[in-house]
Amino acid sequence: MLQKREKVLLLRTFQGRTLRIVREHYLRPSVACNSPLCPQPAACRNDGKLLSAEVTHYMIPDWKVVQDYLEVLEFPELKGIIFMQTACQAVQHQRGRRQYNKLRNLLKDARHDCVLFANEFQQHCYLPREKGEAMEKWQTRSIYSSAVWYYHHCEDRMPIVMVTEDEEAIRQYGSETEGVFAISFKNYLDNFWPDLKAAHELCDSILQSRRERESESQETHGKEYPEHLPLEVLEAGIKSGRYIQGILNVNKHRAQIEAFVRLQGASSKDSGLVSDILIHGTKARNRSIHGDVVVVELLPKNEWKGRTAALCENDSEDKASGESPSEPMPTGRVVGILQKNWRDYVVTFPSKEEVQSQGKNAQKILVTPWDYRIPKIRISTQQAEALQDFRVVVRIDTWETTSVYPNGHFVRVLGRIGDLEGEIATILVENSISVAPFSEAQMCEMPVNTPENPWKVSPKEEQERKDLRNTHLVFSIDPKGCEDVDDTLSVRTLSNGNLELGVHIADVTHFVAPNSYTDIEARTRATTYYLADRRYDMLPSVLSADLCSLLGGVDRYAVSILWELDKTSYEIKKVWYGRTIIRSAYKLFYEAAQELLDGNFDIVEDIPEFKALEEQSRQAKLEELVWAIGKLTDIARHVRTKRDRCGALELEGVEVRVQLDDKKNIHDLIPKQPLEVHETVAECMILANHWVAKKIWESFPHQALLRQHPPPHQEFFSELRECAKAKGFFIDTRSNKTLADSLDSANDPNDPLVNKLLRSMATQAMSNALYFSTGSCAEQEFHHYGLALDKYTHFTSPIRRYSDIVVHRLLMAAISKDKKMEIKENLFSNKDLEEICRHINNRNRAAQRAQKQSTELFQCMYFKDRDPDTEERCVADGVIYSIRTNGVLVFIPRFGIKGAAYLKNKDGLVISCGPENSSEWKAGSLHRSQNKVTSTTAGGQSVTFHLFDHVTVRISVQALRCHSDTIRLEIISNKPYMTPNTELCHQSSLLLKSELVKEVTRSVEEAQLAQEVKDKVLQEEYQEYCQTKGRSLYMLLEEIRDLALLDVSDSCAM
Ligand SMILES: [Zn+2]
């Protein structure tokens, strides 16, 4: 029986108006209680997430506690939390969508032990509001009475603690019902979680920041910023074209002055604007923060301004920022914010002296975010002095019109400034990468594989899978030391004389059930993160390095694709997809496979699988394997040629793999000339990805996950074309085919770097390859420009990429559909898949940024504390790859460093190069033309720098307290750097880079050791805060990008 009630809601809008809303409200005899103690689970229909059975009490937060302390309630240590519908609605109405979404995600997340109880739909819990009763009072009363009902519903077996900030409620309800308690939040933490230090600190910090805000709002201040316009006005304005919607992007190098709004949604089509909109100055930004979705009003044309074209601090990566000096561009001001995309920010507290200079209001401290694009934040804390040597995480709470800076609160300490672990933790937080150790719940889902209890192929799987163990010679080719083998290959002759090519991929989805803890964690991470000296896995190692890994000599589950090829033309006749059992015969490393391919059989000594064999069978086995590698290479060449004809690009941006020695130290990077066998493996993987893409798209045209690579914008190629012209080359960018061909021929026989730099520029001009759902994109947009394929996806690395896990599930569903079987797998709808793609794309960008930033960290640590005037390593050869008005951008091949070198300094003096590796600053002027810049001193000496000139640079480190250190480059001669004995070749430079990481880590370890001995107490104290655990150095770095030439942040991973 349903009973109807009317509920009157008074909503306060952001502008302070009050809206009266009447809602019909149906009461039910039972709603899901989601408790394992429920006496009638069927009646309650508890079919969702249940509370844990292992708690001593349930905790029910009052509406105000949910509003103010949600961050603390998010601690996974807090268990048995019941969120009342009344409290959730209060959050929704008073805290807005963002906070409400956080709450909803928390409720959905299986890792958090909390549930929703829809108390207002429960007929015995629902309490009408009394005449004259304040909303707040009614909410608290409602929650308390529901808590009492819940207690009795669970047959008085589980005590309930209602946590409220309402002192009157504590007095009134505290002892009203046996077994239902009412206490304050602070009291609750003190009594139940005395050891959860981080939660206590966060709670104090939130409390203090709230008190300060309250007292402040009573003071009257002058307004610093105009009010934001009401949402209705903004929406109407966007519709009519008066306002423009977009994402605020602050220019890192001129954060105080320049921000751009990148047009979004309908605005990009309707406004007639092609460029971004400039937001000049922080006033015009009107409290919006980098990343926010803002609404902009254009200023009249006579107020438009131009962007700055001069070289700035460490300015080496901006796309297309070298040209168009200060031409006025559309300029506007922010009139409202549609979505605040605030995150956790790493900040540095001011030093003691600076605190003193901040003066009277010593409790409110201005802290400086590590990210230049984020404004300073005011933090209320008494710990400022204790925090001054640490990297600290804070959150922003509000930004009032009366305040120059936003207000925030302290969250936690990461580590000491300049300390490797603290700086790495900073990089992780800044990229929103969370890599806590895998949870116990997740580990419980893992299959067992121990010497006493070895994992075995199950009879059931044996029946359902195609068994390739005795019919197929399967083997893997990977970098030396690789543990997580995603992919294996096979090739054989069929009885009809045709060939059969096989690609066999780790069957990760057999072990990872949809929506299991492992699945959710993997989805959240989305990828394995590779930093310069470590990696963070997407899956626990029992899967990634063991049961999923297609190691040699053991039975493994795989998902296979088998193609039947014509014996001579290699034309594909048939294809089969399905689950298999394989036993890889050889786990080869690239160099060994290449040697075999080249007919150098001495390498057999290095292949352990051959060692065990007797001479006679060894010969036969060897011949078999050599035939297979040769055949594969032949097929791959054929497939590659076909793609080349369509214009596949070879860019400077392919993965470089790291070799590890027995102790997991980086031994070497793959040599400068890629081996053909790399291409063989890559081509087979591309083929598999392509065929899977076609298959899942055919089966699920509106909900398949594919990967697109949009064609680049022609205007981004202008710098590439100009640079090539300087060397007399013509780059034809009309199509991927012409681009590929003209890049191939743009080769300076005297300087191989020219071609590499041009390819790197082409990479920079490219768009990023992205995952997308086929339901949200027209078919002609599916195209993969770089690979010249109409459809592409990622299928071959499910151990390391979540996209591949989604694709495996799609493929399995497609096969069962073919067999007219019921599709049991939970497939994502187009809308959900779109959301997941956005998340994965975002995480991939974060992974690339983190990798780049960690490498820069190591580079700085390598050069820090060296005397650049005396140390040999600080002087190196560099190539000029871009000309700016006050300097040049230089690439240093030896260390893979890109950076700016000034030709004019801050005092307006210009560079003058002497005969012996020395330069001076003198009065004079700079003259820049298309491909060169000339510095002329007042005395008449002049020096000219051309594009692609080799120069000698001195490398030093600019230490910054609040931000990451940066490399500084200084040109000391306009001539190439001559090393005393040898010329520099690419290979030695790569070797040096791995040495660099090694050396920095070693010295960090030594320093750490000394520190530990010296002040152990301090060390312990801060270890407690330290987020990353264990310095597992040189963990498998199986896949790292070459940092020498590609700027990882902008390159397009194929
Ligand atoms: Zn129940």
Coordinates of N, CA and C in Angstrom, one line a residue, residues 492-578:
R492 N 51.6 -21.2 -38.0 CA 51.8 -22.6 -38.4 C 51.1 -22.8 -39.8
T493 N 51.5 -24.0 -40.4 CA 50.9 -24.3 -41.7 C 49.8 -25.2 -41.5
L494 N 48.6 -24.9 -42.2 CA 47.5 -25.8 -42.0 C 47.5 -26.9 -43.0
S495 N 46.6 -27.9 -42.8 CA 46.7 -29.1 -43.7 C 46.3 -28.7 -45.2
N496 N 45.6 -27.6 -45.4 CA 45.3 -27.2 -46.8 C 46.4 -26.4 -47.4
G497 N 47.5 -26.2 -46.6 CA 48.6 -25.5 -47.2 C 48.6 -24.0 -46.8
N498 N 47.5 -23.5 -46.4 CA 47.4 -22.1 -45.9 C 48.2 -21.9 -44.6
L499 N 48.4 -20.6 -44.3 CA 49.0 -20.3 -43.0 C 48.0 -19.9 -42.0
E500 N 48.4 -20.1 -40.7 CA 47.5 -19.6 -39.6 C 48.3 -18.8 -38.7
L501 N 47.9 -17.5 -38.6 CA 48.6 -16.6 -37.7 C 47.8 -16.4 -36.5
G502 N 48.5 -16.5 -35.3 CA 47.7 -16.4 -34.0 C 48.3 -15.3 -33.1
V503 N 47.4 -14.5 -32.5 CA 47.8 -13.6 -31.5 C 47.0 -14.0 -30.2
H504 N 47.7 -14.2 -29.1 CA 47.1 -14.7 -27.9 C 47.3 -13.8 -26.8
I505 N 46.3 -13.2 -26.2 CA 46.4 -12.2 -25.2 C 45.9 -12.7 -23.9
A506 N 46.6 -12.2 -22.8 CA 46.3 -12.6 -21.5 C 44.8 -12.5 -21.2
D507 N 44.2 -13.5 -20.6 CA 42.7 -13.5 -20.4 C 42.4 -12.9 -19.0
V508 N 42.6 -11.6 -18.9 CA 42.5 -10.9 -17.6 C 41.0 -10.9 -17.2
T509 N 40.1 -10.8 -18.1 CA 38.7 -10.7 -17.6 C 38.2 -12.0 -17.1
H510 N 38.9 -13.1 -17.3 CA 38.5 -14.4 -16.6 C 38.7 -14.2 -15.1
F511 N 39.7 -13.5 -14.7 CA 40.0 -13.3 -13.3 C 39.4 -12.1 -12.7
V512 N 39.0 -11.1 -13.5 CA 38.5 -9.9 -13.0 C 37.0 -9.8 -13.4
A513 N 36.1 -10.0 -12.4 CA 34.7 -10.0 -12.7 C 34.2 -8.6 -12.7
P514 N 33.2 -8.3 -13.6 CA 32.7 -6.9 -13.6 C 32.3 -6.4 -12.3
N515 N 32.6 -5.2 -11.9 CA 32.2 -4.6 -10.7 C 32.7 -5.2 -9.4
S516 N 33.7 -6.2 -9.5 CA 34.4 -6.6 -8.3 C 35.3 -5.5 -7.8
Y517 N 35.8 -5.7 -6.6 CA 36.7 -4.7 -6.0 C 37.9 -4.5 -7.0
T518 N 38.4 -5.6 -7.5 CA 39.6 -5.5 -8.4 C 39.2 -4.7 -9.6
D519 N 38.0 -4.9 -10.2 CA 37.6 -4.3 -11.4 C 37.4 -2.8 -11.1
I520 N 36.8 -2.4 -10.0 CA 36.5 -1.0 -9.7 C 37.9 -0.3 -9.5
E521 N 38.8 -0.9 -8.8 CA 40.1 -0.3 -8.5 C 40.8 -0.1 -9.9
A522 N 40.8 -1.1 -10.7 CA 41.4 -1.0 -12.0 C 40.8 0.1 -12.9
R523 N 39.5 0.2 -12.8 CA 38.8 1.2 -13.6 C 39.2 2.6 -13.0
T524 N 39.3 2.7 -11.7 CA 39.7 4.0 -11.2 C 41.1 4.4 -11.6
R525 N 42.0 3.4 -11.5 CA 43.4 3.7 -12.0 C 43.5 3.9 -13.5
A526 N 42.7 3.1 -14.2 CA 42.6 3.1 -15.7 C 43.9 2.7 -16.4
T527 N 45.0 2.7 -15.8 CA 46.3 2.4 -16.4 C 47.3 2.1 -15.4
T528 N 48.4 1.4 -15.8 CA 49.5 1.3 -15.0 C 50.4 2.6 -15.1
Y529 N 50.8 3.2 -14.0 CA 51.5 4.4 -14.1 C 53.0 4.2 -14.1
Y530 N 53.7 4.7 -15.1 CA 55.2 4.5 -15.1 C 55.9 5.8 -14.8
L531 N 56.6 5.9 -13.7 CA 57.3 7.1 -13.4 C 58.8 6.8 -13.8
A532 N 59.6 7.8 -13.6 CA 61.0 7.6 -14.1 C 61.7 6.5 -13.3
D533 N 61.4 6.3 -12.1 CA 62.1 5.3 -11.3 C 61.2 4.2 -10.7
R534 N 60.0 4.2 -11.0 CA 59.1 3.2 -10.4 C 57.8 3.1 -11.3
R535 N 57.0 2.1 -10.9 CA 55.7 2.0 -11.6 C 54.6 1.7 -10.6
Y536 N 53.4 2.0 -10.9 CA 52.3 1.6 -10.0 C 51.3 0.8 -10.9
D537 N 51.1 -0.5 -10.5 CA 50.4 -1.4 -11.3 C 48.9 -1.1 -11.3
M538 N 48.2 -1.4 -12.3 CA 46.8 -1.4 -12.4 C 46.1 -2.6 -11.7
L539 N 46.8 -3.7 -11.8 CA 46.3 -5.0 -11.2 C 47.3 -5.5 -10.2
P540 N 46.8 -6.2 -9.1 CA 47.7 -6.8 -8.2 C 48.7 -7.7 -8.8
S541 N 49.9 -7.9 -8.3 CA 50.9 -8.6 -9.0 C 50.6 -10.1 -9.1
V542 N 49.8 -10.7 -8.3 CA 49.5 -12.1 -8.5 C 48.8 -12.3 -9.9
L543 N 48.1 -11.3 -10.4 CA 47.6 -11.3 -11.7 C 48.6 -10.8 -12.7
S544 N 49.1 -9.6 -12.5 CA 49.9 -9.0 -13.6 C 51.2 -9.7 -13.8
A545 N 51.9 -10.2 -12.8 CA 53.2 -10.8 -13.0 C 53.1 -12.3 -13.0
D546 N 51.9 -12.9 -12.7 CA 51.9 -14.3 -12.5 C 50.7 -14.9 -13.4
L547 N 49.5 -15.0 -12.8 CA 48.5 -15.8 -13.4 C 48.0 -15.3 -14.8
C548 N 48.0 -14.0 -15.0 CA 47.6 -13.5 -16.3 C 48.8 -13.4 -17.2
S549 N 50.0 -13.3 -16.7 CA 51.2 -13.1 -17.5 C 51.5 -14.4 -18.3
L550 N 51.6 -14.3 -19.6 CA 51.8 -15.5 -20.4 C 53.3 -15.9 -20.4
L551 N 53.7 -16.4 -19.3 CA 55.1 -16.8 -19.1 C 55.4 -18.1 -19.9
G552 N 56.6 -18.4 -20.0 CA 57.0 -19.6 -20.8 C 56.9 -20.9 -20.0
G553 N 56.4 -22.0 -20.6 CA 56.4 -23.3 -20.0 C 55.3 -23.5 -19.0
V554 N 54.3 -22.6 -18.9 CA 53.2 -22.8 -17.9 C 51.9 -22.7 -18.7
D555 N 50.8 -23.4 -18.2 CA 49.5 -23.3 -18.8 C 48.9 -21.9 -18.4
R556 N 48.3 -21.3 -19.4 CA 47.6 -20.0 -19.1 C 46.4 -19.9 -20.0
Y557 N 45.4 -19.2 -19.4 CA 44.2 -18.8 -20.2 C 44.5 -17.7 -21.1
A558 N 44.0 -17.7 -22.3 CA 44.2 -16.6 -23.2 C 43.0 -16.3 -24.0
V559 N 42.9 -15.1 -24.6 CA 41.9 -14.8 -25.6 C 42.7 -14.7 -26.9
S560 N 42.3 -15.5 -27.9 CA 43.1 -15.7 -29.1 C 42.3 -15.2 -30.3
I561 N 43.1 -14.7 -31.3 CA 42.6 -14.5 -32.6 C 43.5 -15.3 -33.6
L562 N 42.8 -16.1 -34.4 CA 43.5 -16.9 -35.4 C 43.0 -16.5 -36.8
W563 N 44.0 -16.2 -37.6 CA 43.6 -15.8 -39.0 C 44.1 -16.9 -39.9
E564 N 43.3 -17.3 -40.9 CA 43.8 -18.2 -41.9 C 44.2 -17.3 -43.1
L565 N 45.5 -17.4 -43.5 CA 46.0 -16.6 -44.6 C 46.3 -17.4 -45.8
D566 N 46.1 -16.9 -46.9 CA 46.5 -17.6 -48.2 C 48.0 -17.8 -48.2
K567 N 48.5 -19.0 -48.6 CA 49.9 -19.3 -48.4 C 50.8 -18.4 -49.2
T568 N 50.4 -17.8 -50.3 CA 51.3 -17.0 -51.0 C 51.0 -15.5 -50.9
S569 N 49.7 -15.2 -51.1 CA 49.3 -13.7 -51.1 C 49.1 -13.2 -49.7
Y570 N 49.1 -14.1 -48.7 CA 48.8 -13.7 -47.3 C 47.5 -13.0 -47.1
E571 N 46.6 -13.2 -48.0 CA 45.3 -12.6 -47.9 C 44.5 -13.3 -46.8
I572 N 43.8 -12.5 -46.0 CA 43.0 -13.1 -44.9 C 41.8 -13.8 -45.4
K573 N 41.7 -15.1 -45.2 CA 40.6 -15.9 -45.6 C 39.5 -16.0 -44.6
K574 N 39.9 -16.2 -43.3 CA 39.0 -16.5 -42.2 C 39.6 -16.0 -41.0
V575 N 38.7 -15.7 -40.0 CA 39.2 -15.3 -38.7 C 38.4 -15.9 -37.6
W576 N 39.1 -16.3 -36.5 CA 38.4 -17.0 -35.4 C 38.8 -16.2 -34.1
Y577 N 37.8 -15.9 -33.3 CA 38.1 -15.3 -32.0 C 37.6 -16.2 -30.9
G578 N 38.3 -16.3 -29.8 CA 37.8 -17.1 -28.7 C 38.7 -17.3 -27.6

